[in-house]
PDB file of C-alpha atoms in Angstrom:
ATOM      1  CA  UNK A  12     120.224 -50.266  47.436  1.00 59.00           C
ATOM      2  CA  UNK A  13     123.708 -50.259  49.026  1.00 60.00           C
ATOM      3  CA  UNK A  14     125.236 -47.023  50.269  1.00 57.00           C
ATOM      4  CA  UNK A  15     127.685 -45.335  47.902  1.00 61.00           C
ATOM      5  CA  UNK A  16     131.329 -45.981  48.643  1.00 58.00           C
ATOM      6  CA  UNK A  17     133.146 -43.198  50.443  1.00 58.00           C
ATOM      7  CA  UNK A  18     136.713 -42.401  49.466  1.00 57.00           C
ATOM      8  CA  UNK A  19     139.192 -44.044  51.787  1.00 57.00           C
ATOM      9  CA  UNK A  20     142.369 -42.436  52.972  1.00 57.00           C
ATOM     10  CA  UNK A  21     145.637 -43.720  54.361  1.00 56.00           C
ATOM     11  CA  UNK A  22     146.899 -47.249  54.057  1.00 54.00           C
ATOM     12  CA  UNK A  23     143.768 -48.594  52.382  1.00 57.00           C
ATOM     13  CA  UNK A  24     143.759 -46.050  49.578  1.00 56.00           C
ATOM     14  CA  UNK A  25     147.515 -46.283  49.051  1.00 54.00           C
ATOM     15  CA  UNK A  26     147.507 -50.064  49.225  1.00 51.00           C
ATOM     16  CA  UNK A  27     144.639 -50.491  46.792  1.00 59.00           C
ATOM     17  CA  UNK A  28     146.430 -48.710  43.953  1.00 62.00           C
ATOM     18  CA  UNK A  29     150.053 -49.615  44.699  1.00 70.00           C
ATOM     19  CA  UNK A  30     152.303 -52.594  45.119  1.00 80.00           C
ATOM     20  CA  UNK A  31     153.794 -53.237  48.572  1.00 81.00           C
ATOM     21  CA  UNK A  32     157.199 -52.019  47.325  1.00 86.00           C
ATOM     22  CA  UNK A  33     155.679 -48.709  46.256  1.00 86.00           C
ATOM     23  CA  UNK A  34     153.978 -48.290  49.624  1.00 85.00           C
ATOM     24  CA  UNK A  35     157.291 -48.831  51.441  1.00 88.00           C
ATOM     25  CA  UNK A  36     158.997 -46.358  49.105  1.00 91.00           C
ATOM     26  CA  UNK A  37     156.346 -43.696  49.743  1.00 90.00           C
ATOM     27  CA  UNK A  38     156.666 -44.167  53.520  1.00 93.00           C
ATOM     28  CA  UNK A  39     160.436 -43.747  53.244  1.00 94.00           C
ATOM     29  CA  UNK A  40     160.057 -40.600  51.139  1.00 94.00           C
ATOM     30  CA  UNK A  41     157.711 -39.040  53.685  1.00 95.00           C
ATOM     31  CA  UNK A  42     160.034 -40.117  56.487  1.00 96.00           C
ATOM     32  CA  UNK A  43     162.981 -38.309  54.875  1.00 93.00           C
ATOM     33  CA  UNK A  44     160.808 -35.260  54.243  1.00 94.00           C
ATOM     34  CA  UNK A  45     159.752 -35.216  57.896  1.00 96.00           C
ATOM     35  CA  UNK A  46     163.369 -35.514  59.055  1.00 96.00           C
ATOM     36  CA  UNK A  47     164.411 -32.665  56.768  1.00 91.00           C
ATOM     37  CA  UNK A  48     161.649 -30.437  58.087  1.00 94.00           C
ATOM     38  CA  UNK A  49     162.570 -31.214  61.692  1.00 97.00           C
ATOM     39  CA  UNK A  50     166.228 -30.360  61.055  1.00 94.00           C
ATOM     40  CA  UNK A  51     165.246 -27.137  59.273  1.00 91.00           C
ATOM     41  CA  UNK A  52     162.953 -26.164  62.137  1.00 95.00           C
ATOM     42  CA  UNK A  53     165.631 -26.867  64.753  1.00 96.00           C
ATOM     43  CA  UNK A  54     168.307 -24.872  62.929  1.00 92.00           C
ATOM     44  CA  UNK A  55     166.000 -21.937  62.235  1.00 92.00           C
ATOM     45  CA  UNK A  56     164.859 -21.902  65.872  1.00 95.00           C
ATOM     46  CA  UNK A  57     168.480 -21.944  67.060  1.00 94.00           C
ATOM     47  CA  UNK A  58     169.421 -19.049  64.746  1.00 92.00           C
ATOM     48  CA  UNK A  59     166.324 -17.107  65.827  1.00 92.00           C
ATOM     49  CA  UNK A  60     167.148 -17.370  69.541  1.00 94.00           C
ATOM     50  CA  UNK A  61     170.889 -16.755  69.094  1.00 94.00           C
ATOM     51  CA  UNK A  62     171.458 -13.092  68.140  1.00 92.00           C
ATOM     52  CA  UNK A  63     175.164 -13.687  67.450  1.00 93.00           C
ATOM     53  CA  UNK A  64     174.416 -16.413  64.900  1.00 92.00           C
ATOM     54  CA  UNK A  65     171.729 -14.326  63.207  1.00 90.00           C
ATOM     55  CA  UNK A  66     174.016 -11.290  63.015  1.00 92.00           C
ATOM     56  CA  UNK A  67     176.861 -13.438  61.657  1.00 92.00           C
ATOM     57  CA  UNK A  68     174.682 -14.804  58.845  1.00 90.00           C
ATOM     58  CA  UNK A  69     172.920 -11.549  57.987  1.00 89.00           C
ATOM     59  CA  UNK A  70     175.938  -9.278  58.485  1.00 91.00           C
ATOM     60  CA  UNK A  71     178.354 -11.265  56.332  1.00 91.00           C
ATOM     61  CA  UNK A  72     177.290 -11.488  52.700  1.00 93.00           C
ATOM     62  CA  UNK A  73     179.868 -14.208  51.939  1.00 95.00           C
ATOM     63  CA  UNK A  74     178.372 -16.472  54.621  1.00 93.00           C
ATOM     64  CA  UNK A  75     174.809 -15.633  53.564  1.00 93.00           C
ATOM     65  CA  UNK A  76     175.356 -16.439  49.897  1.00 95.00           C
ATOM     66  CA  UNK A  77     177.549 -19.424  50.765  1.00 95.00           C
ATOM     67  CA  UNK A  78     174.720 -20.914  52.823  1.00 92.00           C
ATOM     68  CA  UNK A  79     172.248 -20.142  50.041  1.00 93.00           C
ATOM     69  CA  UNK A  80     174.383 -21.930  47.457  1.00 96.00           C
ATOM     70  CA  UNK A  81     175.004 -24.855  49.843  1.00 94.00           C
ATOM     71  CA  UNK A  82     171.257 -25.209  50.309  1.00 89.00           C
ATOM     72  CA  UNK A  83     170.664 -25.353  46.562  1.00 94.00           C
ATOM     73  CA  UNK A  84     173.434 -27.929  46.143  1.00 95.00           C
ATOM     74  CA  UNK A  85     171.886 -30.042  48.908  1.00 87.00           C
ATOM     75  CA  UNK A  86     168.469 -29.865  47.221  1.00 85.00           C
ATOM     76  CA  UNK A  87     169.847 -30.895  43.837  1.00 90.00           C
ATOM     77  CA  UNK A  88     171.872 -33.705  45.461  1.00 84.00           C
TER      78      UNK A  88
END
């Protein structure tokens, strides 16, 4: 009796249920997500190590809420 099939992950699993165009699209989506996370991490690290920038954002409510609204606009865009 043959061994039961184990679930496969990665390219094999994605390729077996998708067309090549869908696979390329998914890779692009994850690439953009990765780039966005890297930019977010870099900016947050810079603000965390720069007390002047942190104080400027936290101390000025107009800047704080402006950045919050800009973030939401960027997400919806």
